[in-house]
PDB file of N, CA, C and O in Angstrom:
ATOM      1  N   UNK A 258      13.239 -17.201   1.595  1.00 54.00           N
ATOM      2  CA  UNK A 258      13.268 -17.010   0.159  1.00 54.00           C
ATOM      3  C   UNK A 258      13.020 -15.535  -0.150  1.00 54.00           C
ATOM      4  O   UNK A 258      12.003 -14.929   0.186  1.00 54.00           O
ATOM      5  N   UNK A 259      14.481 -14.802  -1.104  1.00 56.00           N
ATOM      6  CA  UNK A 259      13.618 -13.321  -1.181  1.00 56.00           C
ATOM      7  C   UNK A 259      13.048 -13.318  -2.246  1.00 56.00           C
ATOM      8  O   UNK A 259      13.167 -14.315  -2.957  1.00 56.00           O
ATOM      9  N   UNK A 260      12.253 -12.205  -2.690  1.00 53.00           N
ATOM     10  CA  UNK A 260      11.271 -12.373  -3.890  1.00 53.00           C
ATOM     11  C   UNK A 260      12.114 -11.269  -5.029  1.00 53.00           C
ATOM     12  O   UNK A 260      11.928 -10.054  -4.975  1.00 53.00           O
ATOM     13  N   UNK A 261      12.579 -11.591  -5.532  1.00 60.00           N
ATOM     14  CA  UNK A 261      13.640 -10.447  -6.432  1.00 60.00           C
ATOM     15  C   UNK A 261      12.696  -9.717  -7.612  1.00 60.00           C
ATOM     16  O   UNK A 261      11.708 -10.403  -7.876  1.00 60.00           O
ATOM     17  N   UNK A 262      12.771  -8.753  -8.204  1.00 67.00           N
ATOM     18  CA  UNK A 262      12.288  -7.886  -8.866  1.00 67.00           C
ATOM     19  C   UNK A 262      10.737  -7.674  -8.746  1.00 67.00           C
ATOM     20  O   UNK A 262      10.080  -7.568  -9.781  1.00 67.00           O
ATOM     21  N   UNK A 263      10.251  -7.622  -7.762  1.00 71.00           N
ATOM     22  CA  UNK A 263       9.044  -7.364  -7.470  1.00 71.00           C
ATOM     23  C   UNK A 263       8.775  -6.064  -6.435  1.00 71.00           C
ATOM     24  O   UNK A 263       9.123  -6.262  -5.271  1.00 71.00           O
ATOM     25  N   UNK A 264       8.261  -4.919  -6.713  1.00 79.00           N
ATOM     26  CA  UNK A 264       8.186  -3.753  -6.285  1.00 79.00           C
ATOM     27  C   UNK A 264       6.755  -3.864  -5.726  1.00 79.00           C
ATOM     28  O   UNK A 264       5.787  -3.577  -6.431  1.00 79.00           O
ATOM     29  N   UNK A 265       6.634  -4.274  -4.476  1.00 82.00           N
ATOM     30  CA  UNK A 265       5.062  -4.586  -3.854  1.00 82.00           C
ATOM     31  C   UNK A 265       4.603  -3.303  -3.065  1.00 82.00           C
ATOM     32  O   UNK A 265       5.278  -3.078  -2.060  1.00 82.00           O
ATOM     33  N   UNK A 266       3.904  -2.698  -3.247  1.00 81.00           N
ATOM     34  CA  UNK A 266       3.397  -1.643  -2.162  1.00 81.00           C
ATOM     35  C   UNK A 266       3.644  -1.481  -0.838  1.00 81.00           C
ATOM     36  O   UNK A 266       4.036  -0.441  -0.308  1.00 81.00           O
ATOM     37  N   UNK A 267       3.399  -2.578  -0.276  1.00 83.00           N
ATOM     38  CA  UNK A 267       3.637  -3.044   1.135  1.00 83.00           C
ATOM     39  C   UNK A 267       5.114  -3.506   1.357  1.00 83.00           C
ATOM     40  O   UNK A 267       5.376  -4.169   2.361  1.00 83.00           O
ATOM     41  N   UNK A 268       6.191  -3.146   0.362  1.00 84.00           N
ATOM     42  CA  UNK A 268       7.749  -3.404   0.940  1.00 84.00           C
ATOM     43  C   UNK A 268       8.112  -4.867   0.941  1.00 84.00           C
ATOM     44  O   UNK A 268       9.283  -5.178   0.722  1.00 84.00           O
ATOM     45  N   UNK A 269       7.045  -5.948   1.209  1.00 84.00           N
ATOM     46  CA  UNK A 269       7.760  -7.319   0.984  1.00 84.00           C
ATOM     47  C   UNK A 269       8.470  -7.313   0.302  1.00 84.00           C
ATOM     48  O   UNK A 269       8.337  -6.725  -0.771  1.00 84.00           O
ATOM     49  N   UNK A 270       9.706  -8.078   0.700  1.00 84.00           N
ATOM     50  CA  UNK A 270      10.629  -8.748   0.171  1.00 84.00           C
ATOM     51  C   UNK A 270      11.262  -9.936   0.186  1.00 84.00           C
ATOM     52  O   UNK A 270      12.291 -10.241  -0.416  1.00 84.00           O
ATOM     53  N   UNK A 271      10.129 -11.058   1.412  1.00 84.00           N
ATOM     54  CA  UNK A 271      10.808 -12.027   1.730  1.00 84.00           C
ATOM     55  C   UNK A 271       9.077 -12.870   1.601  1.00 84.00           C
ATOM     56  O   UNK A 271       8.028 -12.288   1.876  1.00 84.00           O
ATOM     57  N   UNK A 272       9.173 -14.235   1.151  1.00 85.00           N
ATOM     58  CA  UNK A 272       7.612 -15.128   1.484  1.00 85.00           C
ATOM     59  C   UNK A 272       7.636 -15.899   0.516  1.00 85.00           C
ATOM     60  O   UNK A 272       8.481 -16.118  -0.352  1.00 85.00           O
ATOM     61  N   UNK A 273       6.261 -16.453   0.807  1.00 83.00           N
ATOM     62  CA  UNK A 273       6.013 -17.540  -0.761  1.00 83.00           C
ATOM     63  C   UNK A 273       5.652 -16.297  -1.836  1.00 83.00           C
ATOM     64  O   UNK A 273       5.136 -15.209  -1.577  1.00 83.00           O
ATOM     65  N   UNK A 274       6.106 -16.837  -3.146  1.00 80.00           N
ATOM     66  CA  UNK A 274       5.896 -16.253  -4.155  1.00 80.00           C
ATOM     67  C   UNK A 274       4.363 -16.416  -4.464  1.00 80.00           C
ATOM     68  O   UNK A 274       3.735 -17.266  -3.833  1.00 80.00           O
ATOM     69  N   UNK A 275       3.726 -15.630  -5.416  1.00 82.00           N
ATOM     70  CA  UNK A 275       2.447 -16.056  -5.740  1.00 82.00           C
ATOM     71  C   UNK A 275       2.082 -15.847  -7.225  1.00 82.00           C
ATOM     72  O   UNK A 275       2.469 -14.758  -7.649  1.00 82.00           O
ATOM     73  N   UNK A 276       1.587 -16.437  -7.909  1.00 86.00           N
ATOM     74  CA  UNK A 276       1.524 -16.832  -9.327  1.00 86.00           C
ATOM     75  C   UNK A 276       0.087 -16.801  -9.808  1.00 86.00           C
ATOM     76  O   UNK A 276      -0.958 -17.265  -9.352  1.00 86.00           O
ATOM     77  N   UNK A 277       0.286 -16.342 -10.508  1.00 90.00           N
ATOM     78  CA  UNK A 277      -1.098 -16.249 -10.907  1.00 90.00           C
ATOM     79  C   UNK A 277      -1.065 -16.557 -12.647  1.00 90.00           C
ATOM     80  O   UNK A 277      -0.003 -16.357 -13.235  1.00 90.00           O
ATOM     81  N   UNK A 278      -1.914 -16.901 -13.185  1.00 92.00           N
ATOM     82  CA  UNK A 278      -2.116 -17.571 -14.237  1.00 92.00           C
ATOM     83  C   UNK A 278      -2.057 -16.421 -14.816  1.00 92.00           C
ATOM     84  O   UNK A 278      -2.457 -15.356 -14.344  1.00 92.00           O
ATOM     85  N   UNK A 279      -1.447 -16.636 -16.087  1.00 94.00           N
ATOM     86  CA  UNK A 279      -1.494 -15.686 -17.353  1.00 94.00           C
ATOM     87  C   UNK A 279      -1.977 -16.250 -18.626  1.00 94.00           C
ATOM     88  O   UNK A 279      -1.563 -16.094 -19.775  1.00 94.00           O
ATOM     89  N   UNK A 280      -3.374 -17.242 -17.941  1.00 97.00           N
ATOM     90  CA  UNK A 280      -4.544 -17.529 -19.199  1.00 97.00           C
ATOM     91  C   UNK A 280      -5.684 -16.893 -18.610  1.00 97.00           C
ATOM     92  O   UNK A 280      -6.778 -16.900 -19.173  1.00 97.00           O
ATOM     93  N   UNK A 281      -5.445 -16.249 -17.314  1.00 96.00           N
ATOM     94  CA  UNK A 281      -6.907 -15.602 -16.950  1.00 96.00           C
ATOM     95  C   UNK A 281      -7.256 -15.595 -17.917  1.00 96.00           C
ATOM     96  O   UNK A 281      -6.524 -15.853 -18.873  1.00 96.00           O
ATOM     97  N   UNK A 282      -9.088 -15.155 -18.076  1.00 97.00           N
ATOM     98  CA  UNK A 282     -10.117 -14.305 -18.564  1.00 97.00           C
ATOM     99  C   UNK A 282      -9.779 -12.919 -18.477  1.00 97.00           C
ATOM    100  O   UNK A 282      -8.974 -12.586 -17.607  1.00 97.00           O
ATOM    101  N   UNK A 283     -10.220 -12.143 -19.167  1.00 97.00           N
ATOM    102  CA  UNK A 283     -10.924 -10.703 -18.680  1.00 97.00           C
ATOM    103  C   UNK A 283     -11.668 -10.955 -17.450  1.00 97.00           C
ATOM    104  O   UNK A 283     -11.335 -10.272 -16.481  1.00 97.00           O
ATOM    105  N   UNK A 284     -12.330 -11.550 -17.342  1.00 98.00           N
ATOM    106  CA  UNK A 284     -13.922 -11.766 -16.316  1.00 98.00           C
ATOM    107  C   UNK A 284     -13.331 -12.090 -15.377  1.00 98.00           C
ATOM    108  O   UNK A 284     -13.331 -11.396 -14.361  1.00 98.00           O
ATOM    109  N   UNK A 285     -12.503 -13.524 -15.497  1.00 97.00           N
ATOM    110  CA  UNK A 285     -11.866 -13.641 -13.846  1.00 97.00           C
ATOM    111  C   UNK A 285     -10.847 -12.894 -13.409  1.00 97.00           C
ATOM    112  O   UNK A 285     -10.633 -12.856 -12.197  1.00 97.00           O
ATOM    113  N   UNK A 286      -9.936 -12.079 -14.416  1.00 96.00           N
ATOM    114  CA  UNK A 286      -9.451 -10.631 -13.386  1.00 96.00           C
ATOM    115  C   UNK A 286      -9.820  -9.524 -12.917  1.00 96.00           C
ATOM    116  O   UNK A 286      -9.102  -8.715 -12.328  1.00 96.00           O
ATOM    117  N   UNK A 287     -11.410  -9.394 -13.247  1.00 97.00           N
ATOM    118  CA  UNK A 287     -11.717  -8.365 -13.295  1.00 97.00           C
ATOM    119  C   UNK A 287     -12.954  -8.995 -11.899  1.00 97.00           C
ATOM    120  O   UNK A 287     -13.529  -8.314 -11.049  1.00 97.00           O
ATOM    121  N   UNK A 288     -13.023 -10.581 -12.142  1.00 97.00           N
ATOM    122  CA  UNK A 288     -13.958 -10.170 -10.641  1.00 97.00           C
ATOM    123  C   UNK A 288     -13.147 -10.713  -9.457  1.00 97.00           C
ATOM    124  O   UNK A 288     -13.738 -10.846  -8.385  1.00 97.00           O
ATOM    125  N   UNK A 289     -11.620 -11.098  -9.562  1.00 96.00           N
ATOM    126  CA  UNK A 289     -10.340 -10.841  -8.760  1.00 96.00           C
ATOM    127  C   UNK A 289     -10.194  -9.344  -8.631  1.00 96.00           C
ATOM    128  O   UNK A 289     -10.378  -8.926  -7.488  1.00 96.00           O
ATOM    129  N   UNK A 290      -9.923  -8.511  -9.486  1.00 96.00           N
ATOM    130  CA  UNK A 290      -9.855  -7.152  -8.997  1.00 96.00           C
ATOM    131  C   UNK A 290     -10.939  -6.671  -8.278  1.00 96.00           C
ATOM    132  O   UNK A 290     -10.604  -6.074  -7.254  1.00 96.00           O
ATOM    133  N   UNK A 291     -12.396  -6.755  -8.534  1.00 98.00           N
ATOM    134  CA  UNK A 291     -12.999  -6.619  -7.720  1.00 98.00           C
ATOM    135  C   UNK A 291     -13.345  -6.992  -5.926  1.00 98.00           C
ATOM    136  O   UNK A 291     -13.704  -6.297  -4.975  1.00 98.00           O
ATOM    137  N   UNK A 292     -13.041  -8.335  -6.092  1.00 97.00           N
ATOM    138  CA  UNK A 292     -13.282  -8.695  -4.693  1.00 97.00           C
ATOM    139  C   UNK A 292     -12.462  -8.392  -3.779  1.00 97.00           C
ATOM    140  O   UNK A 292     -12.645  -8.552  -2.572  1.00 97.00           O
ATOM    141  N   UNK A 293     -10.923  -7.656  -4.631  1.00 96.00           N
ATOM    142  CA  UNK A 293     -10.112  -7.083  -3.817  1.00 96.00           C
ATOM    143  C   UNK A 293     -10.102  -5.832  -3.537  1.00 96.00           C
ATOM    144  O   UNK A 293      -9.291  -5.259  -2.809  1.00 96.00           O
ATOM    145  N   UNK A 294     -10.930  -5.408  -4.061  1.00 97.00           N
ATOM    146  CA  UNK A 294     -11.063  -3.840  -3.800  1.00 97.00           C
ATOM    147  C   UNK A 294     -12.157  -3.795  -3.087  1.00 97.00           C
ATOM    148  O   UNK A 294     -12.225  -2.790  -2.380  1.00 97.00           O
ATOM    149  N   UNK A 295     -13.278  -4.714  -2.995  1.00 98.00           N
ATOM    150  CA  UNK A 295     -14.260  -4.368  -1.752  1.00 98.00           C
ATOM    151  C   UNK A 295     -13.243  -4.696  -0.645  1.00 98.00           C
ATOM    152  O   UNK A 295     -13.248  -3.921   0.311  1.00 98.00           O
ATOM    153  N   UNK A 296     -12.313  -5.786  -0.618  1.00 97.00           N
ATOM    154  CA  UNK A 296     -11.944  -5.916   0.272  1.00 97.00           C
ATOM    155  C   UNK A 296     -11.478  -5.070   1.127  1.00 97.00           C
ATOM    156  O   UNK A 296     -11.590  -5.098   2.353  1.00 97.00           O
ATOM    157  N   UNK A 297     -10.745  -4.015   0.205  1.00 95.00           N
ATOM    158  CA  UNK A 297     -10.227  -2.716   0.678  1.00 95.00           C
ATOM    159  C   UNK A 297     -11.262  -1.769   1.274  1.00 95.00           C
ATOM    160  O   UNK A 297     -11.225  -1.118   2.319  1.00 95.00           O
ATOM    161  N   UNK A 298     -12.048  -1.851   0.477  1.00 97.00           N
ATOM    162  CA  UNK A 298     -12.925  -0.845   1.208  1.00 97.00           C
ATOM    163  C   UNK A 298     -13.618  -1.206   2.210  1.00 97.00           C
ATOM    164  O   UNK A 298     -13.778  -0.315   3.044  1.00 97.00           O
ATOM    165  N   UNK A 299     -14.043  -2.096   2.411  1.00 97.00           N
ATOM    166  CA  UNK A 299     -14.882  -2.909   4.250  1.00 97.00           C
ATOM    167  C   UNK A 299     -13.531  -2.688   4.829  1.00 97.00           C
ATOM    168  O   UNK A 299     -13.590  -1.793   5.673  1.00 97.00           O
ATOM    169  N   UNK A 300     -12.238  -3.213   4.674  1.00 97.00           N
ATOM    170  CA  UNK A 300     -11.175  -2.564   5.520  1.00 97.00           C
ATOM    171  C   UNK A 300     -11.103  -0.959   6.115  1.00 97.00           C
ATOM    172  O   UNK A 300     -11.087  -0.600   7.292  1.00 97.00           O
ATOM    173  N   UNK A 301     -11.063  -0.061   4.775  1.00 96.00           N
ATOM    174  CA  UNK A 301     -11.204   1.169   5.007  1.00 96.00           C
ATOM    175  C   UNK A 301     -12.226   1.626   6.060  1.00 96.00           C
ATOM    176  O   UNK A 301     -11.870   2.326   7.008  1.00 96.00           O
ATOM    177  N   UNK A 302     -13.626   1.189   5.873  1.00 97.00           N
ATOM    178  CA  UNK A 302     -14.879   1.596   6.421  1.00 97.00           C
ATOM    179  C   UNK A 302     -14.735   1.469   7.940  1.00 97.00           C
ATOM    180  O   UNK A 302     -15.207   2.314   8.701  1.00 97.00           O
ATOM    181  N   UNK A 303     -13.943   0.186   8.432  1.00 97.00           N
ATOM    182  CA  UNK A 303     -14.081  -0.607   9.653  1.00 97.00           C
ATOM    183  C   UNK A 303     -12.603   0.338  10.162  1.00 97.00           C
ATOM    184  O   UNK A 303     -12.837   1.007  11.169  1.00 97.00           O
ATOM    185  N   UNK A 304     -11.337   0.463   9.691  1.00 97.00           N
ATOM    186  CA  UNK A 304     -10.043   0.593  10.304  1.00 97.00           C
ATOM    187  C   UNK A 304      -9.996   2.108   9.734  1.00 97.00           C
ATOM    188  O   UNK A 304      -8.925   2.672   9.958  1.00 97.00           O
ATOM    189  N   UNK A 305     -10.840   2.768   9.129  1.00 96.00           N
ATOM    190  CA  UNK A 305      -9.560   3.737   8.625  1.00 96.00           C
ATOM    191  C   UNK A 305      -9.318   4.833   9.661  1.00 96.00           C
ATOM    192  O   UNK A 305      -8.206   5.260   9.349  1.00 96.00           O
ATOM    193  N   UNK A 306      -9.731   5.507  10.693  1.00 95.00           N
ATOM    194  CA  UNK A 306      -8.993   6.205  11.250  1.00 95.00           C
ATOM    195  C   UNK A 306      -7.370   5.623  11.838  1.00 95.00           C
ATOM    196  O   UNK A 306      -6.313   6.248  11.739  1.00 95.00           O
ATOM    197  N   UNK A 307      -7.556   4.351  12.415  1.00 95.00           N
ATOM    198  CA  UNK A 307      -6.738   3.582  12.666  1.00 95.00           C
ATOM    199  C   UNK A 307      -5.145   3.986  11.179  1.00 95.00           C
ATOM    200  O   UNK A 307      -4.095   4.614  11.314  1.00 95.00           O
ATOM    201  N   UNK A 308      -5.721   3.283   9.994  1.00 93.00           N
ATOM    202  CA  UNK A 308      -5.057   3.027   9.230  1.00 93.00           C
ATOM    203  C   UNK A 308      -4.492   4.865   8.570  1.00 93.00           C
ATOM    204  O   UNK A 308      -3.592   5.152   7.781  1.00 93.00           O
ATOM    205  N   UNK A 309      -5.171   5.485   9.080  1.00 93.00           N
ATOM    206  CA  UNK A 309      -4.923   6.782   8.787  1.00 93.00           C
ATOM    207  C   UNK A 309      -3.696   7.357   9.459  1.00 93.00           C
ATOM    208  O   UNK A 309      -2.979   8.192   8.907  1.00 93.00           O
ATOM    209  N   UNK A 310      -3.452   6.804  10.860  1.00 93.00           N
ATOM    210  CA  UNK A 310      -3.017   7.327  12.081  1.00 93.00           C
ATOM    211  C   UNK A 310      -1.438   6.296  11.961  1.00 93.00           C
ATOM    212  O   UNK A 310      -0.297   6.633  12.278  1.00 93.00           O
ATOM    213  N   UNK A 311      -1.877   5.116  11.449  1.00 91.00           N
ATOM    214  CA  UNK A 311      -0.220   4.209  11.048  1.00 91.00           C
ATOM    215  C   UNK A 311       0.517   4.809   9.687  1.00 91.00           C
ATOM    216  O   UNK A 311       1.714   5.067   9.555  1.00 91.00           O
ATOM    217  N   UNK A 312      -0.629   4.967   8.639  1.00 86.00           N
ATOM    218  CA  UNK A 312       0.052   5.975   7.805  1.00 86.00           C
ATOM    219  C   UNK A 312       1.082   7.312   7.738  1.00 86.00           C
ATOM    220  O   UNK A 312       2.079   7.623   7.086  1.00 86.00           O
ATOM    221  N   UNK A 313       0.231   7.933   8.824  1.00 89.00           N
ATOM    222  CA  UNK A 313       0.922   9.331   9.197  1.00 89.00           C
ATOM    223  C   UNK A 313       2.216   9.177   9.888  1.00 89.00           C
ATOM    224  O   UNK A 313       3.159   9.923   9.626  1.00 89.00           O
ATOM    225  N   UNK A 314       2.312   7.949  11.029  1.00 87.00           N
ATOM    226  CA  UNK A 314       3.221   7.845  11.650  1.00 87.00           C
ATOM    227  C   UNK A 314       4.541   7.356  10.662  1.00 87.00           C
ATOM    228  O   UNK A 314       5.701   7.766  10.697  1.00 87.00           O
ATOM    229  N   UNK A 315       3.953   6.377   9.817  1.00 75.00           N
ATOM    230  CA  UNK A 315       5.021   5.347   9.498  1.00 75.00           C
ATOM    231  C   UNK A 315       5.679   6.383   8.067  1.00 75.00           C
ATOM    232  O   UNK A 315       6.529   5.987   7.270  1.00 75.00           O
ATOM    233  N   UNK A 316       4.907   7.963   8.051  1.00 77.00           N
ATOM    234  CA  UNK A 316       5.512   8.324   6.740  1.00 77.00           C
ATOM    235  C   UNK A 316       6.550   9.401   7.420  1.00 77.00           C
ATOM    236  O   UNK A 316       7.437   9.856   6.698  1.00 77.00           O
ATOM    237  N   UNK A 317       6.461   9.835   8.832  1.00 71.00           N
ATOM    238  CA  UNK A 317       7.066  11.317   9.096  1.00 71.00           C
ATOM    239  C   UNK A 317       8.520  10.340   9.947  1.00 71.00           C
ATOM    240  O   UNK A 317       8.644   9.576  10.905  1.00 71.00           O
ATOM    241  N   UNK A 318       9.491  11.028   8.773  1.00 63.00           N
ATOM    242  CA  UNK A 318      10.825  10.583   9.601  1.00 63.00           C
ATOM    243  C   UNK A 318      11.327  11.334  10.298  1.00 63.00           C
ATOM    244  O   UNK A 318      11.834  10.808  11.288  1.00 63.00           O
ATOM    245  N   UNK A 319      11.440  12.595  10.212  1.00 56.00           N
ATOM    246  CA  UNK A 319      11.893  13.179  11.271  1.00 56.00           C
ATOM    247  C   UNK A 319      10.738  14.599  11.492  1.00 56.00           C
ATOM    248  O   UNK A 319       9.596  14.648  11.036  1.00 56.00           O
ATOM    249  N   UNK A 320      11.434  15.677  12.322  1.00 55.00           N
ATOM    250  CA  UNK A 320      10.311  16.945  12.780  1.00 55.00           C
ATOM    251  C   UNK A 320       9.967  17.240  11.312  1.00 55.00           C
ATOM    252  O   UNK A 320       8.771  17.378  11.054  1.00 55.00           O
ATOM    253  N   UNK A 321      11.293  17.409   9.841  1.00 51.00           N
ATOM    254  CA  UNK A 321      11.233  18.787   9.263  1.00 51.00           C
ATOM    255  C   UNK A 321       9.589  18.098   8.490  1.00 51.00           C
ATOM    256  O   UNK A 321       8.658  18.803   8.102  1.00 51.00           O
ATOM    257  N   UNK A 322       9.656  16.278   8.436  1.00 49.00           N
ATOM    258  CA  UNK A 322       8.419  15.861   7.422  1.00 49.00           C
ATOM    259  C   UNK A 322       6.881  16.692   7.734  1.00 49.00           C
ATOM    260  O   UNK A 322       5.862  16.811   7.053  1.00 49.00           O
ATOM    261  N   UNK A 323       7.301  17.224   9.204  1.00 49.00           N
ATOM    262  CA  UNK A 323       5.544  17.806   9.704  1.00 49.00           C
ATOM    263  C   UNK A 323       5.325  19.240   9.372  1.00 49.00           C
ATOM    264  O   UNK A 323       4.221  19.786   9.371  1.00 49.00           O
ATOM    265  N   UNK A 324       6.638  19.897   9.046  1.00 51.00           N
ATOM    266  CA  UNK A 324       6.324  21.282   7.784  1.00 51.00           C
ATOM    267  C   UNK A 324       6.605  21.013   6.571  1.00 51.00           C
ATOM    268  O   UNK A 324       7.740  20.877   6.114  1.00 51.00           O
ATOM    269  N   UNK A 325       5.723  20.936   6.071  1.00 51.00           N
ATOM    270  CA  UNK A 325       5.754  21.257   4.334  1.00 51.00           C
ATOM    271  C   UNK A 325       6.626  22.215   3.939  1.00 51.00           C
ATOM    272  O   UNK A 325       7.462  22.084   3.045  1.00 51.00           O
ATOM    273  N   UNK A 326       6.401  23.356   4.724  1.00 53.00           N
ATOM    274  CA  UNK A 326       7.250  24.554   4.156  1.00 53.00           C
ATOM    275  C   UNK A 326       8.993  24.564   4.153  1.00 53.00           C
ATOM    276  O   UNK A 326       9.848  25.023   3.396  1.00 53.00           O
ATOM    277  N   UNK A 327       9.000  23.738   5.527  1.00 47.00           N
ATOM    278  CA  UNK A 327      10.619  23.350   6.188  1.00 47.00           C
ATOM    279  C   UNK A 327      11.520  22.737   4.359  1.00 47.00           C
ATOM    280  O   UNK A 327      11.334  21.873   3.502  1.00 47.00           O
ATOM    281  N   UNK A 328      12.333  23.695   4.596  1.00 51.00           N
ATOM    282  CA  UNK A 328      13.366  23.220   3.346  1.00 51.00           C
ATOM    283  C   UNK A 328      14.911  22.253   4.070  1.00 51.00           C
ATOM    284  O   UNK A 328      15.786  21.768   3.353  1.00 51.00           O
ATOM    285  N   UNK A 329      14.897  22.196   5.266  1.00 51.00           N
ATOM    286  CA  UNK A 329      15.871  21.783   5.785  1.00 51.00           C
ATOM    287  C   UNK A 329      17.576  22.520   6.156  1.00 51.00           C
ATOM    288  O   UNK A 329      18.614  22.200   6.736  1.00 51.00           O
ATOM    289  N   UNK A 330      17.010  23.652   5.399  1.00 53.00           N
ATOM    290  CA  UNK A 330      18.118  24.946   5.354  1.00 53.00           C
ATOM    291  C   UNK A 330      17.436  26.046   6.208  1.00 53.00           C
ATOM    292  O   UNK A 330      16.335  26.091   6.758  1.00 53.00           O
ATOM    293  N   UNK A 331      18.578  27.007   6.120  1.00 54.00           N
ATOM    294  CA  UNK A 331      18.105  28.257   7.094  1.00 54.00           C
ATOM    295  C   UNK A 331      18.044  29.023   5.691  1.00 54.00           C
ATOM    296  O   UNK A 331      17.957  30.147   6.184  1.00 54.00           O
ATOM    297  N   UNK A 332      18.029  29.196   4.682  1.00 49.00           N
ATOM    298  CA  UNK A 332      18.068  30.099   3.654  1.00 49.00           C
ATOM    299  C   UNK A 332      16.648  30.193   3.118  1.00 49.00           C
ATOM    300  O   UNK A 332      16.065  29.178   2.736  1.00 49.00           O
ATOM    301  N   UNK A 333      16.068  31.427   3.083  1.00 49.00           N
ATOM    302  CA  UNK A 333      15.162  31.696   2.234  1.00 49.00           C
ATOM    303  C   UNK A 333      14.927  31.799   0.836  1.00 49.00           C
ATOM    304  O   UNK A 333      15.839  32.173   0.099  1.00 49.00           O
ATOM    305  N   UNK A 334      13.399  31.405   0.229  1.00 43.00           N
ATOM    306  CA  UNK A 334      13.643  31.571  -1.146  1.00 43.00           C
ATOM    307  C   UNK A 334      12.591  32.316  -1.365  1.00 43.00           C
ATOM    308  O   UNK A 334      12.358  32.739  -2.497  1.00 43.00           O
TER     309      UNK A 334
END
């Protein structure tokens, strides 16, 4: 099943859909947002060099991504 118009951080595009009520509270999205953001952070605390090191990899596509300065041309500006 693909999941159509949904722009997820993580690139999914294929799974169960997930739904979430749109009678929340304030209170219960806000202590849903919370428990997901500690979540993140005990992740961070425990993985992040790890998660630092898949980041870096999974962002540099080729040599020129590891100079900033690299314009991909030989021309100066």
């Amino acid at each position: 099943m693909k999941i159509r118009n949904l722009n997820l951080p993580s690139g999914t595009t294929e799974g169960i859909p997930l739904l979430i009520d749109a009678r929340w509270t304030t209170e219960q999205a806000v202590a849903v947002y919370e428990l997901l953001d500690d979540l993140c952070e005990q992740l961070w605390r425990h993985y992040g060099p790890q998660l630092q090191q898949h980041y870096s990899e999974d962002r540099i596509v080729d040599g020129s991504a590891r100079d900033p300065g690299h314009t991909g041309g030989d021309t100066e500006f």
